[in-house]
Amino acid sequence: MSDTMITQQVHKFEEPLKIDLEELLGRFQRMDSVRYEDFSSVWRELNFDEIFFGIKTMAEQNEFSRMALNISTAYFLPPYSFQIRVGGLYMLYALYHTQRSYPTQRIRLALKDWGDVQVFTQDALSSQHYDVLYILHQLLSAKAFLFTAMPIPLTYSRDQKVVNTNTEVPTEQSARPQELVTTEMCEEISNIHQHYKQLKTFVLAKHPDADLNLVPNLVPKLLNAVEDFSTWQNDQRAAAAGDEQSDSCKDEPSTSSTINQQMESSKRADLLASIKARSYGQVAEVSKARRHRQGELCTDTRAGEYEDQGPQRDRTHVNFLRRKRRQLNSLKSRTLRRLQHTGGVPGDSLSTTKLWKLSQSEQEAAAPPRNARRFRY
């Protein structure tokens, strides 16, 4: 259940609760006393703490407690008599300590009313009504008062906008000026203006120098203003209809626009074909580092073959580079071989010395080196 529904349901008991509280105060007033002992006897006689029984949910209990405290606060403030205000204070004390709300609801007291409470305290002190001072001190020490700007929570109710789900039926525009400026109202304003002119004539007869041409005739001005508003409203409606028509024309493309799009697509295709032909007819200039690989003119047919081969051609090229890399000797072997040719290094320096084999037979030394073939996967 929402908070609004709970508030509406609980506030149905506001009038009966007021009747019960006034009955309690009436009995206390007939006792002609301001002692808390007499008030407590009336409270127990009426079993007044049972007003909090029978409420099922805690949300309703909290709302009912707030309502009871707000109603009782009104009897604690002016313009009631001193005895009624004392009874209102005792009633606040009793309701605050017997409520079953969680958290405990506090007594709202506006800051503008605190001055009246202080005057009430001074009156009770000067009359030596110490019961009143004690109860008020107990409420203040228990922090029962909630000092606020307003006695009750202030909210602003706003009208909810009704959304028109039926988009086919257009909503009517506002016609409040036309409804307001009626014929009867214009006649009434005209009569008032005539009376105003008579009064001016009477004043000018006594005071010829006075300037009383302050208010012109309002009826023609009102009618002109309403007519201008109606004309502006019709112009706005016509402009909105024109915008809708233009939007509908944009949503439905014409045949001529379709033909233009096709022509633009064909022009773009021809341009791409010419660029491709020019690129195949030229040979790219080779850099100095790759002079051993001369450029080669590639036709569109061969380009299509290479494009069709795709990944297979790439793998073949990679394998060729790997084999060529394996055939190249290291920098050390090429340097030793060059020095051997020039005579700077003896020929046996190219043979590998096997440190683990200190001696070898003449047959092994005379045997030609065996070409070790690497296993290929």
Short mmCIF file of N, CA and C in Angstrom, two decimals, residues 163-168:
data_model
loop_
_atom_site.label_atom_id
_atom_site.label_comp_id
_atom_site.label_asym_id
_atom_site.label_seq_id
_atom_site.Cartn_x
_atom_site.Cartn_y
_atom_site.Cartn_z
N VAL A 163 -1.85 12.06 -20.59
CA VAL A 163 -1.16 11.77 -21.85
C VAL A 163 -2.18 11.22 -22.82
N ASN A 164 -2.27 11.83 -23.98
CA ASN A 164 -3.20 11.38 -25.01
C ASN A 164 -2.56 10.25 -25.79
N THR A 165 -3.01 9.02 -25.52
CA THR A 165 -2.46 7.85 -26.21
C THR A 165 -2.99 7.70 -27.62
N ASN A 166 -4.14 8.28 -27.92
CA ASN A 166 -4.71 8.19 -29.25
C ASN A 166 -4.10 9.28 -30.12
N THR A 167 -3.10 8.91 -30.89
CA THR A 167 -2.40 9.91 -31.70
C THR A 167 -3.15 10.28 -32.96
N GLU A 168 -4.17 9.48 -33.33
CA GLU A 168 -4.90 9.78 -34.55
C GLU A 168 -5.80 11.00 -34.38
#
